[in-house]
Amino acid sequence: MTAYKDMTVGQLNSELDSLRAAFEEFKSRGLKLNMARGKPSTEQLDLASDLMTALVEGQPLLDANGEDTRNYGVIRGIPEARELMAAIMEVPPANVIVGGNSSLSMMYDSIARSMSFGVRGSEPWCRQDGLKFLCPAPGYDRHFAITEAFGIENIPIAMNSDGPDMDTVKRLVESDASVKGIWCVPKYSNPQGITYSDAVVECFAALKPAATDFRIYWDNAYALHDLYPSEGDSLASIKEACDKSGNPDIWNMFASTSKVSLAGGGIAALASSEDNLDEVEKLISYQTICPDKVNQLRHVRWAEALGVGGASGGASGGASGVEVGCGSGTSGEFSGTGAGVSGTGAGHDGKNLALAGIQAHMAKLAAILAPKFTIVCDTLERELGDKCIATWSSPKGGYFISLEGLPGTAKRSVALAKEAGVVLTGAGATWPYGKDPADTNIRIAPSYPGVDELKLASELLCLCISIAAAESLLDQ
Amino acid sequence: MTAYKDMTVGQLNSELDSLRAAFEEFKSRGLKLNMARGKPSTEQLDLASDLMTALVEGQPLLDANGEDTRNYGVIRGIPEARELMAAIMEVPPANVIVGGNSSLSMMYDSIARSMSFGVRGSEPWCRQDGLKFLCPAPGYDRHFAITEAFGIENIPIAMNSDGPDMDTVKRLVESDASVKGIWCVPKYSNPQGITYSDAVVECFAALKPAATDFRIYWDNAYALHDLYPSEGDSLASIKEACDKSGNPDIWNMFASTSKVSLAGGGIAALASSEDNLDEVEKLISYQTICPDKVNQLRHVRWAEALGVGGASGGASGGASGVEVGCGSGTSGEFSGTGAGVSGTGAGHDGKNLALAGIQAHMAKLAAILAPKFTIVCDTLERELGDKCIATWSSPKGGYFISLEGLPGTAKRSVALAKEAGVVLTGAGATWPYGKDPADTNIRIAPSYPGVDELKLASELLCLCISIAAAESLLDQ
């Protein structure tokens, strides 16, 4: 097929007619599919069913220090859960606090504490004016929503193929004391699946912020979420880089098992410098007596049992990671970055049975997820590959595919899909204030639907993008 | 024995000598006991061991609406958990949000939201000056710590035998718009075990606060915690009273299963008016995607299984609830209040199997706890009854016994106990800023130690109180 931009008006009108006919045909099927959020599928959740019975009757429920997990106390979380999350986050356990089921709430709470109490002696943010947060975009809407809710101005930062535009980040952070932080998903970023390069990580670590209370919010949500275990991206250690740069306190890292064990019943963790954690512990001791330590112990015992079981399953083959498409999206390329060979986590030295168990489990989840990513990417390639109306990412991990359509077409594409029964993430949601300046970005979440549904939904999506593109070109 | 105040100096010196000899004897035993916090004992926790396996493999993990508890979503908590907590809190499920494991964190978060976002359209508290909170004292130190942390001034309010001094509460709340709330433990108050009378509840409901964003923080922590099931206190409904008074929005109620199932792994709830909850839901949707719904389902299934099992065990006999002692404490009396016959919860109409199960479980816990309260009260009566140096509460429920010694003796008594290896709640902790103005109040937590340990600790405590009293009288 000819690229749309090279078609005559007549050809494009004819194409639009046939697209619309196909669209009506789709509508008549009465689809009801949801690709809006990065939700694990039931099949994935079922793989964690042993978690429910990981704590067996008669077995003592003491933590590694002999504390009863069922009772009050141990505010930083039990030692073995801190070890497991530390291994996942590739930092020492002394740098980790394990909380409840939600890393988002640990991020929100961190911002909320900064608002009310300041950061390490700084004036509380609620008494400072004109606060700003940097938001690499497209990015994660729930990050942006937190700072927006607190009245902090969200500043979009362009994403390059190896991470945020660090020239702009450096300029803003180092010149403006009202810039208090930056939201990052450094590995398999939401939505593009980009892993920050070593150079980008080093640049973050070497920042000389104008504000003493500036913090990097490093949401390591997809630390273990390779789609193809043998060729995952690797992410440099922000902790080590910051320590080397004499900036030991400027990072806060977050992770959870929401997309490892259960989205609604996992465990989450905050990592930061020991000095920062001392302050955090003091402040969270007003908020709670302890996290749900029983669920922490449940997770460790479950993971250890998986570790004894050893790795099995896992995805084979896989997508190329190479950029597909030739369209006019605003971002040039999304090809895999990262620094070469994928590691298995600095904390895994043969002794951490729980980490080994989690890794084996992730390989099983990848075997479910990878074919879904392949379906979407293959459909995009087949249906849009030669129309030159979109580019998209082919990530090696994470939960999303990011698509850039022609300027001014994303909202229309998403509205069309909804009309035919497929709910996507709202167009614009990946940008601060829901405003995608060029109206190009569509976030695709392939994890939840079944394979057959996903094929249909992907075809429909291509149809909607094509209609919106043809309409837009004809309207010019 | 003669009352200390009627002894001659010579008699009192001789008494002090023999007390000190007994104290040295105690010290030589090398005790290591903790009665500082209201922690459930291991025996109590063991009774909830079925909770660990309440979710069995192969059983679907859907909530009553068919939502998968393992996945994201359902921010107010699953319907059956809301029903259970509603039945415990004696309010409709529509008035309940079920959260994670900690009611304290739901209180803290409520204050934190008020600080940052205001309450139903009011100016955020962080932008208002000179905020005050009323603190019936003696009271719960962790309540007072929250408002203190946020820089809110804690104002002590005297406790009468039927609840806080409502004349003062009414005067302050209705005349001063900087008074934003009051901390209440309305049933089996911490530490005195007082249940607010119907008149007090009605007086709360009829308040006409000067501040639109004034809220009653009604921590219904001991709703089900009767020591003697057949003669528990009953608490009037703050919701119904507020609705009747045309004040539907001024209450926030909190409860948890921390002292029902597991202190470290229970579920907690916030109840308030539906309009208030709409605002809360909007704000917590920035903080988290959902609570741990799996643990909510686990609790409901466990409670239902207990309900099928039916009631068994339960305490028999019990303390009188009548005031004991004749000393000079600052509060006159602590005798049981409440409005007559103990109900079993408005929500329990035969259909709520889960509530019935919880009630049966509470009777078993009471059978463990009641003898411990009896040991403490009997020892106090035997050792201090005729010395006229202390009064104490004999509550029908809750987790604490509150003792009022002679003015200026509480700190000394607690320090002596610590010297001999028994840790009590720090003297003063039950008052705002840790400052007990008369230095009289000692909070005793009988739940955690074993029966034999508790006997020893109670004897030691009486010795310490006697020494401090004799020293104080001789020093006058």
PDB file of N, CA and C in Angstrom, chain A residues 116-199:
ATOM      1  N   SER A 116       4.176  18.633  54.065  1.00  0.00           N
ATOM      2  CA  SER A 116       3.857  19.019  55.446  1.00  0.00           C
ATOM      3  C   SER A 116       5.078  19.222  56.328  1.00  0.00           C
ATOM      4  N   PHE A 117       6.138  18.471  56.058  1.00  0.00           N
ATOM      5  CA  PHE A 117       7.280  18.485  56.976  1.00  0.00           C
ATOM      6  C   PHE A 117       8.590  18.921  56.320  1.00  0.00           C
ATOM      7  N   GLY A 118       8.584  19.138  55.008  1.00  0.00           N
ATOM      8  CA  GLY A 118       9.839  19.419  54.324  1.00  0.00           C
ATOM      9  C   GLY A 118      10.676  18.166  54.162  1.00  0.00           C
ATOM     10  N   VAL A 119      11.898  18.348  53.675  1.00  0.00           N
ATOM     11  CA  VAL A 119      12.790  17.219  53.417  1.00  0.00           C
ATOM     12  C   VAL A 119      14.122  17.492  54.090  1.00  0.00           C
ATOM     13  N   ARG A 120      14.452  16.685  55.061  1.00  0.00           N
ATOM     14  CA  ARG A 120      15.738  16.808  55.762  1.00  0.00           C
ATOM     15  C   ARG A 120      16.012  18.250  56.214  1.00  0.00           C
ATOM     16  N   GLY A 121      15.023  18.844  56.847  1.00  0.00           N
ATOM     17  CA  GLY A 121      15.234  20.166  57.428  1.00  0.00           C
ATOM     18  C   GLY A 121      14.824  21.321  56.547  1.00  0.00           C
ATOM     19  N   SER A 122      14.401  21.051  55.320  1.00  0.00           N
ATOM     20  CA  SER A 122      13.974  22.163  54.462  1.00  0.00           C
ATOM     21  C   SER A 122      12.612  22.682  54.909  1.00  0.00           C
ATOM     22  N   GLU A 123      12.296  23.883  54.482  1.00  0.00           N
ATOM     23  CA  GLU A 123      10.962  24.439  54.715  1.00  0.00           C
ATOM     24  C   GLU A 123       9.917  23.488  54.110  1.00  0.00           C
ATOM     25  N   PRO A 124       8.838  23.198  54.872  1.00  0.00           N
ATOM     26  CA  PRO A 124       7.774  22.372  54.272  1.00  0.00           C
ATOM     27  C   PRO A 124       7.345  22.937  52.919  1.00  0.00           C
ATOM     28  N   TRP A 125       7.108  22.054  51.960  1.00  0.00           N
ATOM     29  CA  TRP A 125       6.770  22.515  50.617  1.00  0.00           C
ATOM     30  C   TRP A 125       5.482  23.335  50.610  1.00  0.00           C
ATOM     31  N   CYS A 126       4.577  23.038  51.546  1.00  0.00           N
ATOM     32  CA  CYS A 126       3.317  23.801  51.556  1.00  0.00           C
ATOM     33  C   CYS A 126       3.549  25.260  51.898  1.00  0.00           C
ATOM     34  N   ARG A 127       4.730  25.586  52.426  1.00  0.00           N
ATOM     35  CA  ARG A 127       5.020  26.995  52.736  1.00  0.00           C
ATOM     36  C   ARG A 127       5.935  27.628  51.694  1.00  0.00           C
ATOM     37  N   GLN A 128       6.245  26.852  50.642  1.00  0.00           N
ATOM     38  CA  GLN A 128       7.039  27.416  49.553  1.00  0.00           C
ATOM     39  C   GLN A 128       6.112  27.643  48.358  1.00  0.00           C
ATOM     40  N   ASP A 129       6.416  28.663  47.582  1.00  0.00           N
ATOM     41  CA  ASP A 129       5.537  28.978  46.452  1.00  0.00           C
ATOM     42  C   ASP A 129       6.119  28.503  45.127  1.00  0.00           C
ATOM     43  N   GLY A 130       5.233  28.268  44.185  1.00  0.00           N
ATOM     44  CA  GLY A 130       5.641  28.017  42.795  1.00  0.00           C
ATOM     45  C   GLY A 130       6.442  26.755  42.592  1.00  0.00           C
ATOM     46  N   LEU A 131       6.133  25.704  43.346  1.00  0.00           N
ATOM     47  CA  LEU A 131       6.900  24.460  43.220  1.00  0.00           C
ATOM     48  C   LEU A 131       6.685  23.805  41.860  1.00  0.00           C
ATOM     49  N   LYS A 132       7.734  23.149  41.387  1.00  0.00           N
ATOM     50  CA  LYS A 132       7.671  22.484  40.079  1.00  0.00           C
ATOM     51  C   LYS A 132       8.217  21.062  40.175  1.00  0.00           C
ATOM     52  N   PHE A 133       7.692  20.194  39.371  1.00  0.00           N
ATOM     53  CA  PHE A 133       8.184  18.829  39.223  1.00  0.00           C
ATOM     54  C   PHE A 133       8.406  18.570  37.741  1.00  0.00           C
ATOM     55  N   LEU A 134       9.475  17.874  37.434  1.00  0.00           N
ATOM     56  CA  LEU A 134       9.751  17.547  36.041  1.00  0.00           C
ATOM     57  C   LEU A 134       9.101  16.213  35.678  1.00  0.00           C
ATOM     58  N   CYS A 135       8.484  16.177  34.516  1.00  0.00           N
ATOM     59  CA  CYS A 135       7.691  15.022  34.093  1.00  0.00           C
ATOM     60  C   CYS A 135       8.088  14.578  32.698  1.00  0.00           C
ATOM     61  N   PRO A 136       9.057  13.661  32.606  1.00  0.00           N
ATOM     62  CA  PRO A 136       9.359  13.112  31.278  1.00  0.00           C
ATOM     63  C   PRO A 136       8.062  12.615  30.652  1.00  0.00           C
ATOM     64  N   ALA A 137       7.793  13.056  29.410  1.00  0.00           N
ATOM     65  CA  ALA A 137       6.508  12.738  28.785  1.00  0.00           C
ATOM     66  C   ALA A 137       6.727  12.274  27.346  1.00  0.00           C
ATOM     67  N   PRO A 138       5.945  11.272  26.870  1.00  0.00           N
ATOM     68  CA  PRO A 138       4.864  10.638  27.619  1.00  0.00           C
ATOM     69  C   PRO A 138       5.383   9.879  28.838  1.00  0.00           C
ATOM     70  N   GLY A 139       4.532   9.831  29.881  1.00  0.00           N
ATOM     71  CA  GLY A 139       4.914   9.173  31.122  1.00  0.00           C
ATOM     72  C   GLY A 139       3.697   8.593  31.809  1.00  0.00           C
ATOM     73  N   TYR A 140       3.841   8.375  33.112  1.00  0.00           N
ATOM     74  CA  TYR A 140       2.811   7.646  33.874  1.00  0.00           C
ATOM     75  C   TYR A 140       1.811   8.638  34.468  1.00  0.00           C
ATOM     76  N   ASP A 141       0.568   8.524  34.079  1.00  0.00           N
ATOM     77  CA  ASP A 141      -0.431   9.515  34.505  1.00  0.00           C
ATOM     78  C   ASP A 141      -0.597   9.592  36.021  1.00  0.00           C
ATOM     79  N   ARG A 142      -0.473   8.459  36.718  1.00  0.00           N
ATOM     80  CA  ARG A 142      -0.678   8.503  38.166  1.00  0.00           C
ATOM     81  C   ARG A 142       0.453   9.245  38.884  1.00  0.00           C
ATOM     82  N   HIS A 143       1.659   9.231  38.325  1.00  0.00           N
ATOM     83  CA  HIS A 143       2.720  10.081  38.873  1.00  0.00           C
ATOM     84  C   HIS A 143       2.308  11.551  38.769  1.00  0.00           C
ATOM     85  N   PHE A 144       1.969  11.929  37.552  1.00  0.00           N
ATOM     86  CA  PHE A 144       1.672  13.343  37.304  1.00  0.00           C
ATOM     87  C   PHE A 144       0.484  13.798  38.155  1.00  0.00           C
ATOM     88  N   ALA A 145      -0.463  12.873  38.376  1.00  0.00           N
ATOM     89  CA  ALA A 145      -1.671  13.231  39.138  1.00  0.00           C
ATOM     90  C   ALA A 145      -1.337  13.584  40.586  1.00  0.00           C
ATOM     91  N   ILE A 146      -0.339  12.904  41.162  1.00  0.00           N
ATOM     92  CA  ILE A 146       0.024  13.182  42.562  1.00  0.00           C
ATOM     93  C   ILE A 146       0.512  14.617  42.713  1.00  0.00           C
ATOM     94  N   THR A 147       1.515  14.979  41.911  1.00  0.00           N
ATOM     95  CA  THR A 147       2.063  16.336  42.067  1.00  0.00           C
ATOM     96  C   THR A 147       1.027  17.386  41.662  1.00  0.00           C
ATOM     97  N   GLU A 148       0.218  17.090  40.650  1.00  0.00           N
ATOM     98  CA  GLU A 148      -0.848  18.026  40.275  1.00  0.00           C
ATOM     99  C   GLU A 148      -1.813  18.229  41.454  1.00  0.00           C
ATOM    100  N   ALA A 149      -2.181  17.124  42.113  1.00  0.00           N
ATOM    101  CA  ALA A 149      -3.131  17.230  43.233  1.00  0.00           C
ATOM    102  C   ALA A 149      -2.602  18.157  44.327  1.00  0.00           C
ATOM    103  N   PHE A 150      -1.290  18.112  44.550  1.00  0.00           N
ATOM    104  CA  PHE A 150      -0.702  18.947  45.606  1.00  0.00           C
ATOM    105  C   PHE A 150      -0.389  20.369  45.123  1.00  0.00           C
ATOM    106  N   GLY A 151      -0.838  20.687  43.917  1.00  0.00           N
ATOM    107  CA  GLY A 151      -0.660  22.043  43.421  1.00  0.00           C
ATOM    108  C   GLY A 151       0.747  22.343  42.941  1.00  0.00           C
ATOM    109  N   ILE A 152       1.513  21.280  42.690  1.00  0.00           N
ATOM    110  CA  ILE A 152       2.871  21.449  42.164  1.00  0.00           C
ATOM    111  C   ILE A 152       2.773  21.500  40.634  1.00  0.00           C
ATOM    112  N   GLU A 153       3.494  22.441  40.020  1.00  0.00           N
ATOM    113  CA  GLU A 153       3.418  22.564  38.565  1.00  0.00           C
ATOM    114  C   GLU A 153       4.197  21.435  37.889  1.00  0.00           C
ATOM    115  N   ASN A 154       3.549  20.716  37.002  1.00  0.00           N
ATOM    116  CA  ASN A 154       4.195  19.630  36.262  1.00  0.00           C
ATOM    117  C   ASN A 154       4.783  20.168  34.963  1.00  0.00           C
ATOM    118  N   ILE A 155       6.095  20.008  34.807  1.00  0.00           N
ATOM    119  CA  ILE A 155       6.777  20.502  33.606  1.00  0.00           C
ATOM    120  C   ILE A 155       7.129  19.320  32.705  1.00  0.00           C
ATOM    121  N   PRO A 156       6.566  19.251  31.503  1.00  0.00           N
ATOM    122  CA  PRO A 156       6.926  18.118  30.638  1.00  0.00           C
ATOM    123  C   PRO A 156       8.377  18.216  30.165  1.00  0.00           C
ATOM    124  N   ILE A 157       9.027  17.056  30.129  1.00  0.00           N
ATOM    125  CA  ILE A 157      10.409  16.954  29.652  1.00  0.00           C
ATOM    126  C   ILE A 157      10.404  15.951  28.499  1.00  0.00           C
ATOM    127  N   ALA A 158      11.058  16.306  27.409  1.00  0.00           N
ATOM    128  CA  ALA A 158      11.071  15.397  26.253  1.00  0.00           C
ATOM    129  C   ALA A 158      11.794  14.102  26.598  1.00  0.00           C
ATOM    130  N   MET A 159      11.298  13.001  26.053  1.00  0.00           N
ATOM    131  CA  MET A 159      11.968  11.712  26.197  1.00  0.00           C
ATOM    132  C   MET A 159      12.761  11.425  24.929  1.00  0.00           C
ATOM    133  N   ASN A 160      14.034  11.103  25.121  1.00  0.00           N
ATOM    134  CA  ASN A 160      14.835  10.601  24.009  1.00  0.00           C
ATOM    135  C   ASN A 160      14.844   9.085  24.053  1.00  0.00           C
ATOM    136  N   SER A 161      15.574   8.475  23.139  1.00  0.00           N
ATOM    137  CA  SER A 161      15.568   7.008  23.070  1.00  0.00           C
ATOM    138  C   SER A 161      16.305   6.381  24.240  1.00  0.00           C
ATOM    139  N   ASP A 162      17.101   7.181  24.971  1.00  0.00           N
ATOM    140  CA  ASP A 162      17.864   6.624  26.092  1.00  0.00           C
ATOM    141  C   ASP A 162      17.461   7.232  27.424  1.00  0.00           C
ATOM    142  N   GLY A 163      16.300   7.886  27.440  1.00  0.00           N
ATOM    143  CA  GLY A 163      15.847   8.500  28.686  1.00  0.00           C
ATOM    144  C   GLY A 163      15.448   9.953  28.480  1.00  0.00           C
ATOM    145  N   PRO A 164      15.188  10.660  29.589  1.00  0.00           N
ATOM    146  CA  PRO A 164      14.759  12.057  29.474  1.00  0.00           C
ATOM    147  C   PRO A 164      15.852  12.926  28.851  1.00  0.00           C
ATOM    148  N   ASP A 165      15.453  14.031  28.283  1.00  0.00           N
ATOM    149  CA  ASP A 165      16.389  15.010  27.732  1.00  0.00           C
ATOM    150  C   ASP A 165      17.170  15.635  28.887  1.00  0.00           C
ATOM    151  N   MET A 166      18.372  15.119  29.110  1.00  0.00           N
ATOM    152  CA  MET A 166      19.097  15.501  30.327  1.00  0.00           C
ATOM    153  C   MET A 166      19.653  16.920  30.275  1.00  0.00           C
ATOM    154  N   ASP A 167      19.823  17.472  29.067  1.00  0.00           N
ATOM    155  CA  ASP A 167      20.272  18.865  29.004  1.00  0.00           C
ATOM    156  C   ASP A 167      19.232  19.768  29.660  1.00  0.00           C
ATOM    157  N   THR A 168      17.975  19.519  29.323  1.00  0.00           N
ATOM    158  CA  THR A 168      16.899  20.330  29.901  1.00  0.00           C
ATOM    159  C   THR A 168      16.750  20.048  31.397  1.00  0.00           C
ATOM    160  N   VAL A 169      16.808  18.759  31.745  1.00  0.00           N
ATOM    161  CA  VAL A 169      16.687  18.396  33.166  1.00  0.00           C
ATOM    162  C   VAL A 169      17.763  19.119  33.973  1.00  0.00           C
ATOM    163  N   LYS A 170      18.991  19.017  33.513  1.00  0.00           N
ATOM    164  CA  LYS A 170      20.123  19.618  34.236  1.00  0.00           C
ATOM    165  C   LYS A 170      19.956  21.136  34.357  1.00  0.00           C
ATOM    166  N   ARG A 171      19.563  21.753  33.263  1.00  0.00           N
ATOM    167  CA  ARG A 171      19.405  23.206  33.268  1.00  0.00           C
ATOM    168  C   ARG A 171      18.346  23.630  34.295  1.00  0.00           C
ATOM    169  N   LEU A 172      17.208  22.950  34.272  1.00  0.00           N
ATOM    170  CA  LEU A 172      16.117  23.347  35.167  1.00  0.00           C
ATOM    171  C   LEU A 172      16.443  23.032  36.632  1.00  0.00           C
ATOM    172  N   VAL A 173      16.964  21.827  36.866  1.00  0.00           N
ATOM    173  CA  VAL A 173      17.231  21.410  38.248  1.00  0.00           C
ATOM    174  C   VAL A 173      18.317  22.279  38.884  1.00  0.00           C
ATOM    175  N   GLU A 174      19.319  22.662  38.070  1.00  0.00           N
ATOM    176  CA  GLU A 174      20.461  23.370  38.639  1.00  0.00           C
ATOM    177  C   GLU A 174      20.259  24.880  38.711  1.00  0.00           C
ATOM    178  N   SER A 175      19.237  25.372  38.010  1.00  0.00           N
ATOM    179  CA  SER A 175      19.055  26.831  37.990  1.00  0.00           C
ATOM    180  C   SER A 175      17.855  27.290  38.809  1.00  0.00           C
ATOM    181  N   ASP A 176      16.967  26.371  39.166  1.00  0.00           N
ATOM    182  CA  ASP A 176      15.682  26.809  39.728  1.00  0.00           C
ATOM    183  C   ASP A 176      15.387  26.026  41.015  1.00  0.00           C
ATOM    184  N   ALA A 177      15.476  26.712  42.156  1.00  0.00           N
ATOM    185  CA  ALA A 177      15.272  26.050  43.450  1.00  0.00           C
ATOM    186  C   ALA A 177      13.812  25.672  43.691  1.00  0.00           C
ATOM    187  N   SER A 178      12.918  26.083  42.818  1.00  0.00           N
ATOM    188  CA  SER A 178      11.527  25.657  42.966  1.00  0.00           C
ATOM    189  C   SER A 178      11.285  24.302  42.294  1.00  0.00           C
ATOM    190  N   VAL A 179      12.264  23.796  41.556  1.00  0.00           N
ATOM    191  CA  VAL A 179      12.167  22.447  40.983  1.00  0.00           C
ATOM    192  C   VAL A 179      12.541  21.448  42.070  1.00  0.00           C
ATOM    193  N   LYS A 180      11.554  20.676  42.533  1.00  0.00           N
ATOM    194  CA  LYS A 180      11.750  19.831  43.713  1.00  0.00           C
ATOM    195  C   LYS A 180      11.924  18.357  43.392  1.00  0.00           C
ATOM    196  N   GLY A 181      11.661  17.971  42.155  1.00  0.00           N
ATOM    197  CA  GLY A 181      11.812  16.559  41.861  1.00  0.00           C
ATOM    198  C   GLY A 181      11.533  16.236  40.416  1.00  0.00           C
ATOM    199  N   ILE A 182      11.731  14.976  40.082  1.00  0.00           N
ATOM    200  CA  ILE A 182      11.445  14.487  38.734  1.00  0.00           C
ATOM    201  C   ILE A 182      10.893  13.074  38.839  1.00  0.00           C
ATOM    202  N   TRP A 183       9.846  12.807  38.093  1.00  0.00           N
ATOM    203  CA  TRP A 183       9.257  11.461  38.039  1.00  0.00           C
ATOM    204  C   TRP A 183       9.968  10.630  36.977  1.00  0.00           C
ATOM    205  N   CYS A 184      10.476   9.474  37.363  1.00  0.00           N
ATOM    206  CA  CYS A 184      11.167   8.614  36.405  1.00  0.00           C
ATOM    207  C   CYS A 184      10.665   7.173  36.517  1.00  0.00           C
ATOM    208  N   VAL A 185      10.473   6.528  35.371  1.00  0.00           N
ATOM    209  CA  VAL A 185      10.322   5.069  35.323  1.00  0.00           C
ATOM    210  C   VAL A 185      11.519   4.591  34.505  1.00  0.00           C
ATOM    211  N   PRO A 186      12.639   4.317  35.192  1.00  0.00           N
ATOM    212  CA  PRO A 186      13.918   4.227  34.483  1.00  0.00           C
ATOM    213  C   PRO A 186      14.114   2.951  33.686  1.00  0.00           C
ATOM    214  N   LYS A 187      13.354   1.914  34.015  1.00  0.00           N
ATOM    215  CA  LYS A 187      13.497   0.668  33.256  1.00  0.00           C
ATOM    216  C   LYS A 187      12.162   0.336  32.618  1.00  0.00           C
ATOM    217  N   TYR A 188      12.177   0.074  31.313  1.00  0.00           N
ATOM    218  CA  TYR A 188      10.936  -0.213  30.581  1.00  0.00           C
ATOM    219  C   TYR A 188       9.885   0.842  30.908  1.00  0.00           C
ATOM    220  N   SER A 189      10.233   2.088  30.610  1.00  0.00           N
ATOM    221  CA  SER A 189       9.400   3.224  30.994  1.00  0.00           C
ATOM    222  C   SER A 189       7.958   3.071  30.540  1.00  0.00           C
ATOM    223  N   ASN A 190       7.088   3.614  31.334  1.00  0.00           N
ATOM    224  CA  ASN A 190       5.664   3.687  31.026  1.00  0.00           C
ATOM    225  C   ASN A 190       5.442   5.004  30.307  1.00  0.00           C
ATOM    226  N   PRO A 191       5.047   5.030  29.036  1.00  0.00           N
ATOM    227  CA  PRO A 191       4.561   3.910  28.233  1.00  0.00           C
ATOM    228  C   PRO A 191       5.535   3.382  27.184  1.00  0.00           C
ATOM    229  N   GLN A 192       6.740   3.969  27.050  1.00  0.00           N
ATOM    230  CA  GLN A 192       7.514   3.638  25.852  1.00  0.00           C
ATOM    231  C   GLN A 192       8.374   2.392  25.961  1.00  0.00           C
ATOM    232  N   GLY A 193       8.587   1.928  27.190  1.00  0.00           N
ATOM    233  CA  GLY A 193       9.438   0.763  27.355  1.00  0.00           C
ATOM    234  C   GLY A 193      10.919   1.062  27.234  1.00  0.00           C
ATOM    235  N   ILE A 194      11.256   2.335  27.403  1.00  0.00           N
ATOM    236  CA  ILE A 194      12.666   2.748  27.304  1.00  0.00           C
ATOM    237  C   ILE A 194      13.383   2.463  28.623  1.00  0.00           C
ATOM    238  N   THR A 195      14.610   1.969  28.532  1.00  0.00           N
ATOM    239  CA  THR A 195      15.465   1.851  29.715  1.00  0.00           C
ATOM    240  C   THR A 195      16.539   2.923  29.639  1.00  0.00           C
ATOM    241  N   TYR A 196      16.687   3.690  30.730  1.00  0.00           N
ATOM    242  CA  TYR A 196      17.640   4.790  30.718  1.00  0.00           C
ATOM    243  C   TYR A 196      19.064   4.239  30.529  1.00  0.00           C
ATOM    244  N   SER A 197      19.833   4.911  29.706  1.00  0.00           N
ATOM    245  CA  SER A 197      21.217   4.490  29.460  1.00  0.00           C
ATOM    246  C   SER A 197      22.091   4.803  30.671  1.00  0.00           C
ATOM    247  N   ASP A 198      23.251   4.160  30.713  1.00  0.00           N
ATOM    248  CA  ASP A 198      24.202   4.446  31.792  1.00  0.00           C
ATOM    249  C   ASP A 198      24.556   5.927  31.843  1.00  0.00           C
ATOM    250  N   ALA A 199      24.690   6.532  30.682  1.00  0.00           N
ATOM    251  CA  ALA A 199      25.059   7.956  30.642  1.00  0.00           C
ATOM    252  C   ALA A 199      23.965   8.810  31.273  1.00  0.00           C
TER     253      ALA A 199
END
